[in-house]
Amino acid sequence: MNSALQIWHPFTNGALDPAPLLVRKAEGVYLYTADERKIIDAISSWWVNLHGHANPRIAAAIAEQAKKLEHVILAGFSHEAAEELAARLTKWLPKDLTHMFFSDDGSTAVEVALKMAVQYFQNLSRPEKTEIVALAHGYHGDTAGAMSVSDESPFTQPFDSMRYAVHRVNSAYCYRCPVGLQRESCHIECVDQLEHLLEDRGEQIATVILEPLLQGAGGMIVHPVEFLQRVRALCTKHDVLLIVDEVLTGFGRTGKMFACDLANVVPDLMCVSKGITGGFMTMGVTLCTDRVEAAFRSDNRLHTFYHGHSYTGNALACAAANANLQIFDDEPVFDRIATIAKVNAERLAQLREMHQVGDARQIGTMGAIELLADDAGYLSALRPKLYGFFLERGVLLRPLGNVVYVLPPYVIQPDELHRVYDVMVEAVETLL
Ligand SMILES: Cc1ncc(COP(=O)(O)O)c(C=O)c1O
């Protein structure tokens, strides 16, 4: 293509990375490129796609909505698609989450949650409660606040001066246990650090934010449910708000609609995005309890939550989200999810036995292997080699350094998922 203006692609180094592939169309799990390739999208295009590309039901819903109302300012106005979405989400959420606040994507859903948590205590005349706790290996997005609560990584390194201080506590990374124990015999001692911190500084701490049960970009780290349950109990004890970032885990990825459901945990605030529109439109939502929202309802104008984005509650995105949830109602989505989980379990059992594989982890539709590497981490030299190897064989997988994971759209068929795993096995045998 001959264009004066060049696209600067995300997470891409113009000097080191291959030129982007031009995608002409996509259908189901396949991407079709201009150079005649057919590629399985085994990572749901950064974890957003649920029911396949170009899903006709979602496409039709957006087209219908566009003819009626494309967008309206959400301050002082509402619209039917947004009201319908609120009603539809109610069915899936813990009943204690009673309010939803729209934003644009995962990062802004996180920014909103953090700001709500901090202002909540200001509004309650507890201005000393401002500090934030986040986990090692956490990832919450690329805007400045979301980047501050994300753990230090090559993504954040140049921006140290822009990141505000947070308390960083252990994650339940069992393969590399931060307190040197074995999962089979431990009692989740990794959480003791948070317990001590809250005992010491609970009066100053406003919130703990974490990715529930599955830390994604930090390396597809799966936590025991007891970890999340213990964190919930500690937050309650110390009057600290718990924010769960379900941007990745929401909408079925872990086997339940939300990861919190697996642990029977109800957070004070929850962030969702990615799968909410089935992967069609960008949208973020921050949910909270009555108790949180009530602190902003006041005869003092300064207690207002002064935050909003131009495209907040966009009607086309709401229409896509409604169609997505209708598919959950009408189609055997959780059977599809269970089938993926079964294939993941079978194939990870095989991969776990390979001497090049240090760990194999799974939660629901996510299956990952951590490869043994001297340079473990996002910048591992294995990453570009693996990426190219997969792509040459018609599979889109984007390893996180030496961690290779599968997170497919739910419509993937078992033979297609086996094909993805076959290519993974071949890569491990060939490249390591
Ligand atoms: C857990 C989590 N939170 C937040 C984000 C940021 O979402 P977005 O890229 O839509 O801003 C991501 C993105 O991968 C994520 O995985």
Coordinates of C-alpha atoms and ligand atoms in Angstrom, one line a residue:
M1 CA 0.0 0.0 0.0
N2 CA 1.2 3.5 -0.8
S3 CA 0.3 5.8 1.9
A4 CA 1.9 9.0 3.2
L5 CA 0.7 8.5 6.7
Q6 CA 2.1 5.4 8.2
I7 CA 0.3 3.5 10.9
W8 CA 2.4 3.1 14.1
H9 CA 1.3 -0.3 15.4
P10 CA 1.0 -1.1 19.1
F11 CA 3.7 -3.2 20.9
T12 CA 5.6 -3.2 17.6
N13 CA 9.1 -2.1 17.0
G14 CA 9.4 -0.8 13.4
A15 CA 13.1 -1.9 13.2
L16 CA 12.8 -5.4 14.7
D17 CA 9.3 -6.7 14.1
P18 CA 7.9 -8.1 10.9
A19 CA 5.6 -5.9 8.8
P20 CA 2.0 -6.3 9.9
L21 CA -0.2 -8.6 7.9
L22 CA -3.1 -7.0 6.1
V23 CA -6.4 -8.8 7.0
R24 CA -9.1 -8.6 4.3
K25 CA -11.8 -10.4 6.3
A26 CA -12.4 -12.6 9.2
E27 CA -15.0 -15.3 10.0
G28 CA -15.4 -17.6 13.0
V29 CA -11.9 -18.3 14.2
Y30 CA -10.2 -17.5 10.9
L31 CA -8.4 -14.4 9.7
Y32 CA -8.0 -14.1 5.9
T33 CA -5.0 -12.0 4.8
A34 CA -4.4 -10.1 1.6
D35 CA -1.5 -12.5 0.8
E36 CA -4.0 -15.4 0.8
R37 CA -3.2 -16.8 4.2
K38 CA -5.9 -18.3 6.5
I39 CA -4.8 -17.9 10.1
I40 CA -6.5 -19.4 13.3
D41 CA -6.9 -16.5 15.8
A42 CA -6.0 -18.6 18.9
I43 CA -5.8 -15.6 21.2
S44 CA -9.2 -14.0 20.2
S45 CA -7.4 -10.9 19.0
W46 CA -6.1 -9.8 22.4
W47 CA -8.8 -11.7 24.2
V48 CA -11.8 -9.7 23.0
N49 CA -13.6 -12.1 20.6
L50 CA -16.1 -14.5 22.1
H51 CA -18.4 -15.9 19.4
G52 CA -16.2 -15.7 16.4
H53 CA -15.2 -12.9 14.0
A54 CA -18.0 -11.2 12.0
N55 CA -20.6 -12.9 14.1
P56 CA -23.8 -12.2 12.1
R57 CA -26.1 -11.6 15.1
I58 CA -23.8 -9.0 16.6
A59 CA -23.1 -7.4 13.2
A60 CA -26.9 -7.1 12.5
A61 CA -27.6 -5.6 16.0
I62 CA -25.0 -2.8 15.4
A63 CA -26.4 -2.1 11.9
E64 CA -29.9 -1.8 13.3
Q65 CA -28.8 0.5 16.1
A66 CA -26.9 2.7 13.7
K67 CA -30.1 3.4 11.8
K68 CA -31.8 4.5 15.0
L69 CA -29.3 6.2 17.3
E70 CA -25.6 6.0 17.0
H71 CA -24.6 8.0 20.0
V72 CA -25.9 10.5 22.5
I73 CA -24.2 12.4 25.4
L74 CA -24.7 10.3 28.5
A75 CA -24.7 13.2 31.0
G76 CA -28.3 14.3 31.4
F77 CA -29.5 11.7 28.9
S78 CA -29.8 8.0 28.6
H79 CA -30.9 5.6 25.8
E80 CA -32.7 2.3 25.4
A81 CA -29.6 0.3 24.4
A82 CA -27.8 1.4 27.6
E83 CA -30.8 0.7 29.8
E84 CA -31.2 -2.7 28.2
L85 CA -27.6 -3.5 28.8
A86 CA -27.9 -2.6 32.5
A87 CA -31.0 -4.9 32.8
R88 CA -29.2 -7.7 30.9
L89 CA -26.0 -7.5 33.0
T90 CA -28.1 -7.7 36.2
K91 CA -28.9 -11.3 35.5
W92 CA -25.2 -12.3 35.5
L93 CA -23.8 -10.2 38.3
P94 CA -23.8 -10.7 42.1
K95 CA -26.8 -8.8 43.3
D96 CA -24.6 -6.6 45.5
L97 CA -23.2 -4.9 42.4
T98 CA -26.0 -2.4 41.7
H99 CA -24.4 0.4 39.7
M100 CA -22.6 0.6 36.4
F101 CA -20.4 3.4 35.1
F102 CA -19.4 3.4 31.4
S103 CA -16.0 4.2 30.0
D104 CA -14.1 3.3 26.8
D105 CA -11.9 0.2 27.3
G106 CA -10.1 -1.9 30.0
S107 CA -7.7 0.8 31.0
T108 CA -10.3 3.4 31.6
A109 CA -12.5 1.0 33.5
V110 CA -9.6 0.6 35.8
E111 CA -8.9 4.3 36.1
V112 CA -12.6 4.8 37.0
A113 CA -12.5 2.2 39.7
L114 CA -9.3 3.6 41.3
K115 CA -10.7 7.1 41.3
M116 CA -14.0 6.0 42.7
A117 CA -12.3 4.1 45.5
V118 CA -10.1 7.1 46.4
Q119 CA -13.0 9.6 46.2
Y120 CA -15.3 7.3 48.2
F121 CA -13.2 7.8 51.3
Q122 CA -12.8 11.5 50.6
N123 CA -16.5 11.9 50.4
L124 CA -16.9 10.0 53.7
S125 CA -14.5 12.5 55.3
R126 CA -11.7 10.1 55.6
P127 CA -9.1 11.9 53.5
E128 CA -6.3 9.9 55.0
K129 CA -7.4 6.8 53.2
T130 CA -5.7 7.3 49.8
E131 CA -3.1 4.5 49.4
I132 CA -3.4 1.7 46.8
V133 CA -2.3 -1.9 46.9
A134 CA -1.6 -4.0 43.8
L135 CA -0.1 -7.4 43.1
A136 CA 3.3 -8.4 41.7
H137 CA 2.9 -9.6 38.1
G138 CA -0.3 -7.6 37.8
Y139 CA -1.3 -5.8 34.5
H140 CA -4.2 -3.4 34.4
G141 CA -3.6 -1.4 31.2
D142 CA -1.4 1.3 29.6
T143 CA -2.8 4.6 30.7
A144 CA -0.8 6.3 33.5
G145 CA -3.0 5.2 36.5
A146 CA -3.5 1.7 35.2
M147 CA 0.2 1.5 34.4
S148 CA 1.0 2.6 38.0
V149 CA -1.0 -0.3 39.5
S150 CA 0.5 -2.7 36.9
D151 CA 3.8 -4.3 38.0
E152 CA 7.1 -3.0 36.8
S153 CA 7.9 -4.5 33.4
P154 CA 9.5 -3.5 30.0
F155 CA 6.1 -1.9 29.3
T156 CA 6.4 0.5 32.2
Q157 CA 10.2 1.1 32.5
P158 CA 10.5 4.4 30.6
F159 CA 7.6 5.8 32.6
D160 CA 8.8 5.3 36.2
S161 CA 8.6 9.1 36.7
M162 CA 4.9 9.1 35.7
R163 CA 3.8 6.1 37.8
Y164 CA 2.4 7.0 41.3
A165 CA 3.5 4.9 44.2
V166 CA 1.5 1.8 45.3
H167 CA 2.1 -1.0 47.8
R168 CA 3.2 -4.1 45.8
V169 CA 2.3 -7.4 47.4
N170 CA 2.8 -11.1 46.5
S171 CA 0.8 -12.8 43.8
A172 CA -0.1 -16.4 44.2
Y173 CA 2.4 -17.5 41.5
C174 CA 2.6 -21.1 42.6
Y175 CA 5.3 -22.2 40.1
R176 CA 7.6 -19.5 41.4
C177 CA 6.2 -19.3 44.9
P178 CA 7.2 -15.9 46.4
V179 CA 7.5 -17.6 49.9
G180 CA 9.2 -20.8 48.7
L181 CA 6.4 -23.2 49.4
Q182 CA 4.6 -26.0 47.5
R183 CA 0.9 -25.6 46.7
E184 CA 0.2 -29.2 47.8
S185 CA 1.2 -28.5 51.3
C186 CA 0.9 -24.7 51.7
H187 CA -1.8 -22.6 53.4
I188 CA -1.6 -19.6 51.0
E189 CA 1.1 -18.0 53.1
C190 CA 1.8 -15.7 50.2
V191 CA -1.2 -13.6 51.4
D192 CA 0.4 -13.0 54.8
Q193 CA 2.3 -10.0 53.4
L194 CA -1.0 -8.3 52.5
E195 CA -2.3 -9.1 55.9
H196 CA 0.6 -7.5 57.6
L197 CA 0.4 -4.4 55.4
L198 CA -3.3 -4.0 56.2
E199 CA -2.6 -4.4 59.9
D200 CA 0.1 -1.7 59.7
R201 CA -1.5 0.8 57.2
G202 CA -5.2 -0.2 56.9
E203 CA -6.1 3.3 58.1
Q204 CA -4.3 4.8 55.1
I205 CA -5.2 2.3 52.5
A206 CA -8.3 2.9 50.2
T207 CA -8.2 -0.1 47.9
V208 CA -6.6 -3.4 46.8
I209 CA -6.8 -4.0 43.1
L210 CA -6.2 -7.4 41.4
E211 CA -6.9 -9.6 38.5
P212 CA -9.1 -12.4 40.0
L213 CA -7.7 -16.0 39.6
L214 CA -5.9 -15.2 36.4
Q215 CA -3.1 -12.7 35.9
G216 CA -3.0 -12.3 32.1
A217 CA -0.3 -10.1 30.6
G218 CA 2.0 -10.8 33.6
G219 CA 2.4 -14.4 32.4
M220 CA -1.0 -16.2 32.5
I221 CA -0.6 -17.0 36.2
V222 CA -3.4 -19.0 37.7
H223 CA -4.2 -18.4 41.4
P224 CA -5.9 -20.8 43.8
V225 CA -9.4 -19.6 44.7
E226 CA -8.4 -19.5 48.3
F227 CA -6.1 -16.6 47.6
L228 CA -8.9 -14.4 46.3
Q229 CA -11.1 -15.4 49.2
R230 CA -8.5 -14.5 51.7
V231 CA -7.9 -11.1 50.1
R232 CA -11.6 -10.5 50.1
A233 CA -11.8 -11.3 53.9
L234 CA -8.8 -9.1 54.7
C235 CA -10.3 -6.1 52.7
T236 CA -13.6 -6.5 54.6
K237 CA -11.8 -6.7 58.0
H238 CA -9.8 -3.5 57.3
D239 CA -12.5 -1.5 55.6
V240 CA -10.6 -1.4 52.3
L241 CA -12.4 -1.6 48.9
L242 CA -11.6 -4.6 46.8
I243 CA -11.4 -3.9 43.0
V244 CA -11.4 -6.9 40.8
D245 CA -10.2 -6.3 37.3
E246 CA -12.2 -8.8 35.2
V247 CA -11.2 -7.2 31.9
L248 CA -9.7 -10.4 30.7
T249 CA -11.5 -13.0 32.9
G250 CA -15.1 -11.7 32.4
F251 CA -17.7 -13.2 30.1
G252 CA -16.8 -16.9 30.4
R253 CA -13.1 -17.1 30.0
T254 CA -12.5 -19.0 33.3
G255 CA -15.5 -21.3 32.9
K256 CA -18.0 -19.1 34.8
M257 CA -19.4 -15.8 33.6
F258 CA -16.9 -14.0 36.0
A259 CA -13.9 -15.4 37.8
C260 CA -15.3 -14.1 41.1
D261 CA -18.1 -16.6 40.7
L262 CA -15.6 -19.4 40.9
A263 CA -14.5 -18.2 44.3
N264 CA -17.9 -17.0 45.5
V265 CA -16.4 -13.6 46.1
V266 CA -18.3 -10.3 45.7
P267 CA -16.0 -7.3 45.1
D268 CA -16.8 -3.7 46.0
L269 CA -15.9 -2.6 42.4
M270 CA -15.5 -4.7 39.3
C271 CA -14.0 -3.6 35.9
V272 CA -15.1 -5.3 32.7
S273 CA -14.4 -4.6 29.0
K274 CA -12.9 -6.8 26.2
G275 CA -15.6 -9.5 25.8
I276 CA -18.5 -7.3 26.8
T277 CA -19.3 -6.5 23.2
G278 CA -18.3 -9.9 21.9
G279 CA -15.1 -8.3 20.5
F280 CA -16.9 -5.9 18.2
M281 CA -16.8 -2.5 19.8
T282 CA -14.7 -0.8 22.5
M283 CA -16.4 -0.4 25.8
G284 CA -15.4 -0.3 29.5
V285 CA -17.7 -0.7 32.5
T286 CA -17.0 -0.2 36.2
L287 CA -19.5 -1.8 38.5
C288 CA -19.9 -1.0 42.2
T289 CA -22.1 -1.6 45.2
D290 CA -24.8 0.6 46.6
R291 CA -22.6 1.5 49.5
V292 CA -19.9 2.9 47.1
E293 CA -22.4 4.8 44.9
A294 CA -24.2 6.2 48.0
A295 CA -21.1 8.1 49.0
F296 CA -21.4 10.1 45.8
R297 CA -25.1 10.9 46.2
S298 CA -25.0 14.0 48.4
D299 CA -26.2 17.6 48.7
N300 CA -22.5 18.6 48.4
R301 CA -21.7 19.1 44.6
L302 CA -18.1 18.4 45.3
H303 CA -19.1 14.8 46.1
T304 CA -20.0 14.3 42.4
F305 CA -17.8 11.8 40.4
Y306 CA -16.4 14.3 37.9
H307 CA -15.3 11.8 35.3
G308 CA -16.6 11.0 31.8
H309 CA -15.4 10.3 28.3
S310 CA -17.0 11.6 25.1
Y311 CA -18.1 8.2 23.8
T312 CA -19.3 7.0 27.2
G313 CA -22.2 4.5 26.8
N314 CA -22.0 4.6 23.1
A315 CA -25.2 3.2 21.6
L316 CA -23.5 1.0 19.0
A317 CA -21.3 -0.6 21.6
C318 CA -24.3 -1.1 23.8
A319 CA -26.2 -2.8 21.0
A320 CA -23.2 -5.1 20.4
A321 CA -23.1 -5.9 24.1
N322 CA -26.8 -6.7 24.2
A323 CA -26.4 -9.0 21.2
N324 CA -23.5 -10.7 22.9
L325 CA -25.5 -11.4 26.0
Q326 CA -28.4 -12.6 23.9
I327 CA -26.1 -15.2 22.4
F328 CA -25.2 -16.3 26.0
D329 CA -29.0 -16.7 26.5
D330 CA -29.8 -18.5 23.3
E331 CA -26.8 -20.6 22.4
P332 CA -24.9 -23.4 24.3
V333 CA -22.0 -21.0 25.0
F334 CA -21.0 -22.7 28.3
D335 CA -21.0 -26.1 26.6
R336 CA -18.5 -24.7 24.0
I337 CA -16.5 -23.3 26.9
A338 CA -16.5 -26.7 28.6
T339 CA -15.3 -28.4 25.4
I340 CA -12.4 -26.0 25.1
A341 CA -11.5 -26.5 28.8
K342 CA -11.5 -30.3 28.2
V343 CA -9.2 -30.1 25.2
N344 CA -7.0 -27.7 27.1
A345 CA -6.7 -30.1 30.0
E346 CA -5.9 -33.1 27.7
R347 CA -3.2 -31.3 25.7
L348 CA -1.6 -29.5 28.7
A349 CA -1.2 -32.9 30.4
Q350 CA 0.8 -34.0 27.4
L351 CA 2.9 -30.7 27.2
R352 CA 3.6 -30.9 31.0
E353 CA 5.6 -34.1 30.4
M354 CA 7.9 -32.4 27.9
H355 CA 11.3 -31.7 29.4
Q356 CA 11.4 -28.2 27.8
V357 CA 8.2 -27.2 29.7
G358 CA 8.6 -25.9 33.3
D359 CA 4.9 -25.5 34.1
A360 CA 1.5 -26.0 32.4
R361 CA -1.5 -24.0 33.7
Q362 CA -5.1 -23.8 33.0
I363 CA -8.3 -22.1 34.0
G364 CA -11.3 -22.7 31.8
T365 CA -10.6 -21.6 28.2
M366 CA -7.1 -20.4 29.0
G367 CA -4.3 -22.9 28.6
A368 CA -0.6 -21.9 29.0
I369 CA 2.9 -23.4 29.2
E370 CA 5.9 -21.7 30.7
L371 CA 9.0 -22.8 28.8
L372 CA 12.3 -23.3 30.4
A373 CA 14.5 -20.4 29.3
D374 CA 17.7 -18.8 30.7
D375 CA 16.2 -15.4 29.8
A376 CA 12.7 -16.0 31.2
G377 CA 10.4 -12.9 31.0
Y378 CA 8.7 -10.8 28.3
L379 CA 11.9 -10.0 26.4
S380 CA 13.0 -13.7 26.2
A381 CA 14.7 -14.3 22.8
L382 CA 12.3 -17.2 22.4
R383 CA 9.3 -14.9 21.9
P384 CA 9.9 -13.7 18.3
K385 CA 11.1 -17.1 17.2
L386 CA 7.9 -18.8 18.5
Y387 CA 5.6 -16.1 17.1
G388 CA 7.1 -16.5 13.6
F389 CA 7.0 -20.3 13.8
F390 CA 3.3 -20.3 14.7
L391 CA 2.4 -17.8 12.1
E392 CA 4.2 -19.7 9.3
R393 CA 1.9 -22.6 10.3
G394 CA -1.3 -20.5 10.1
V395 CA -1.8 -20.0 13.9
L396 CA -1.9 -16.6 15.7
L397 CA -0.3 -17.1 19.1
R398 CA 1.5 -14.2 20.8
P399 CA 3.7 -15.6 23.5
L400 CA 4.3 -13.5 26.6
G401 CA 8.1 -14.0 26.5
N402 CA 8.6 -17.7 27.4
V403 CA 5.0 -18.2 28.2
V404 CA 2.8 -19.6 25.4
Y405 CA -0.9 -19.5 25.9
V406 CA -4.1 -20.3 24.1
L407 CA -7.3 -18.2 24.6
P408 CA -9.5 -18.9 21.6
P409 CA -13.0 -17.7 20.6
Y410 CA -15.6 -20.0 22.0
V411 CA -16.7 -21.2 18.6
I412 CA -13.4 -23.0 17.9
Q413 CA -13.9 -26.6 17.1
P414 CA -12.0 -29.4 18.9
D415 CA -10.0 -30.3 15.7
E416 CA -9.0 -26.7 15.3
L417 CA -7.9 -26.4 18.9
H418 CA -6.0 -29.7 18.5
R419 CA -4.3 -28.2 15.5
V420 CA -3.2 -25.2 17.6
Y421 CA -1.8 -27.5 20.2
D422 CA 0.0 -29.7 17.6
V423 CA 1.8 -26.6 16.4
M424 CA 2.7 -25.7 19.9
V425 CA 4.2 -29.2 20.5
E426 CA 6.1 -28.9 17.2
A427 CA 7.5 -25.5 18.2
V428 CA 8.7 -26.8 21.6
E429 CA 10.3 -29.8 19.9
T430 CA 11.9 -27.7 17.2
L431 CA 13.0 -24.5 18.9
L432 CA 14.1 -25.6 22.4
Ligands
LIG1 C1 -6.6 -7.5 33.2 C2 -6.6 -6.3 32.3 N1 -6.9 -5.1 32.7 C3 -6.9 -4.1 31.9 C4 -6.5 -4.2 30.5 C5 -6.4 -3.0 29.6 O1 -7.5 -3.1 28.7 P1 -7.4 -2.2 27.4 O2 -6.2 -2.7 26.6 O3 -8.7 -2.4 26.8 O4 -7.2 -0.8 27.8 C6 -6.1 -5.4 30.1 C7 -5.6 -5.6 28.7 O5 -5.1 -6.6 28.3 C8 -6.1 -6.6 31.0 O6 -5.8 -7.8 30.6

